[in-house]
C-alpha positions as a printed NumPy array, in Angstrom:
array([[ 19.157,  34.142,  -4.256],
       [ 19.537,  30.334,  -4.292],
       [ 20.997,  30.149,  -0.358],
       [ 17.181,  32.429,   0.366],
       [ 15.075,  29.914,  -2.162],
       [ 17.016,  26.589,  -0.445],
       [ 16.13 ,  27.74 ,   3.084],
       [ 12.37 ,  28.475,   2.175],
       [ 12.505,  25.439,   0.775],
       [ 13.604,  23.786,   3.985],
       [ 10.663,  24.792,   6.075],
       [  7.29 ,  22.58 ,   6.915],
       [  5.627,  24.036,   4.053],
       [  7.696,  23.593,   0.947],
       [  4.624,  25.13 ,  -1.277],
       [  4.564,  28.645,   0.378],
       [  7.804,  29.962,  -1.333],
       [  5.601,  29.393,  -4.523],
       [  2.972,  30.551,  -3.594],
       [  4.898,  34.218,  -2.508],
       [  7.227,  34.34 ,  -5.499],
       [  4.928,  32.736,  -8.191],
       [  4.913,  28.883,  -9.727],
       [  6.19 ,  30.03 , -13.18 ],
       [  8.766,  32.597, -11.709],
       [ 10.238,  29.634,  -9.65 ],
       [ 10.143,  26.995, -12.405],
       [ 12.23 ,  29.098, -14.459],
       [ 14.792,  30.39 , -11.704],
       [ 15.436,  27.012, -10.492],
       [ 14.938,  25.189, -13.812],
       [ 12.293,  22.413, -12.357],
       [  8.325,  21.361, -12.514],
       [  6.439,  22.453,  -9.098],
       [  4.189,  19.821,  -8.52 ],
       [  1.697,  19.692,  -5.742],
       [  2.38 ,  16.782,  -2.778],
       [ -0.634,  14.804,  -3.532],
       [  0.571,  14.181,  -7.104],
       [  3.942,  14.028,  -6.203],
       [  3.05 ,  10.671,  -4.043],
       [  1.037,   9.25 ,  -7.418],
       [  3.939,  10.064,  -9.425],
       [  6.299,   8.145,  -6.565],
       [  3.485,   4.796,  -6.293],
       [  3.411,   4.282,  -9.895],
       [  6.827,   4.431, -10.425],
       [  7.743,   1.848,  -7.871],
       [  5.114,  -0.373,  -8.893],
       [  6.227,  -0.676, -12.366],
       [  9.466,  -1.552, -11.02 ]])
């Protein structure tokens, strides 16, 4: 199951895996937040301008 979610994950759209198997159902498999790109990049900026 992890070798089918890694190779989803590896495509152009990293959401769509989510979007088929469910957010929550792939938080708890995998043990991780899903966020969404745009707020991923926010997350990224403000973290490397406090440093």
């Amino acid at each position: 199951m992890k070798k089918l979610l890694k190779e989803m994950f590896k495509k152009r759209h990293p959401y769509a895996p989510v979007a088929f198997l469910g957010r929550k159902q792939v938080e708890r498999s995998m043990g991780c937040d899903v966020v969404k790109t745009k707020k991923l990049y926010k997350l990224i900026q403000e973290e490397q301008k406090s440093s």
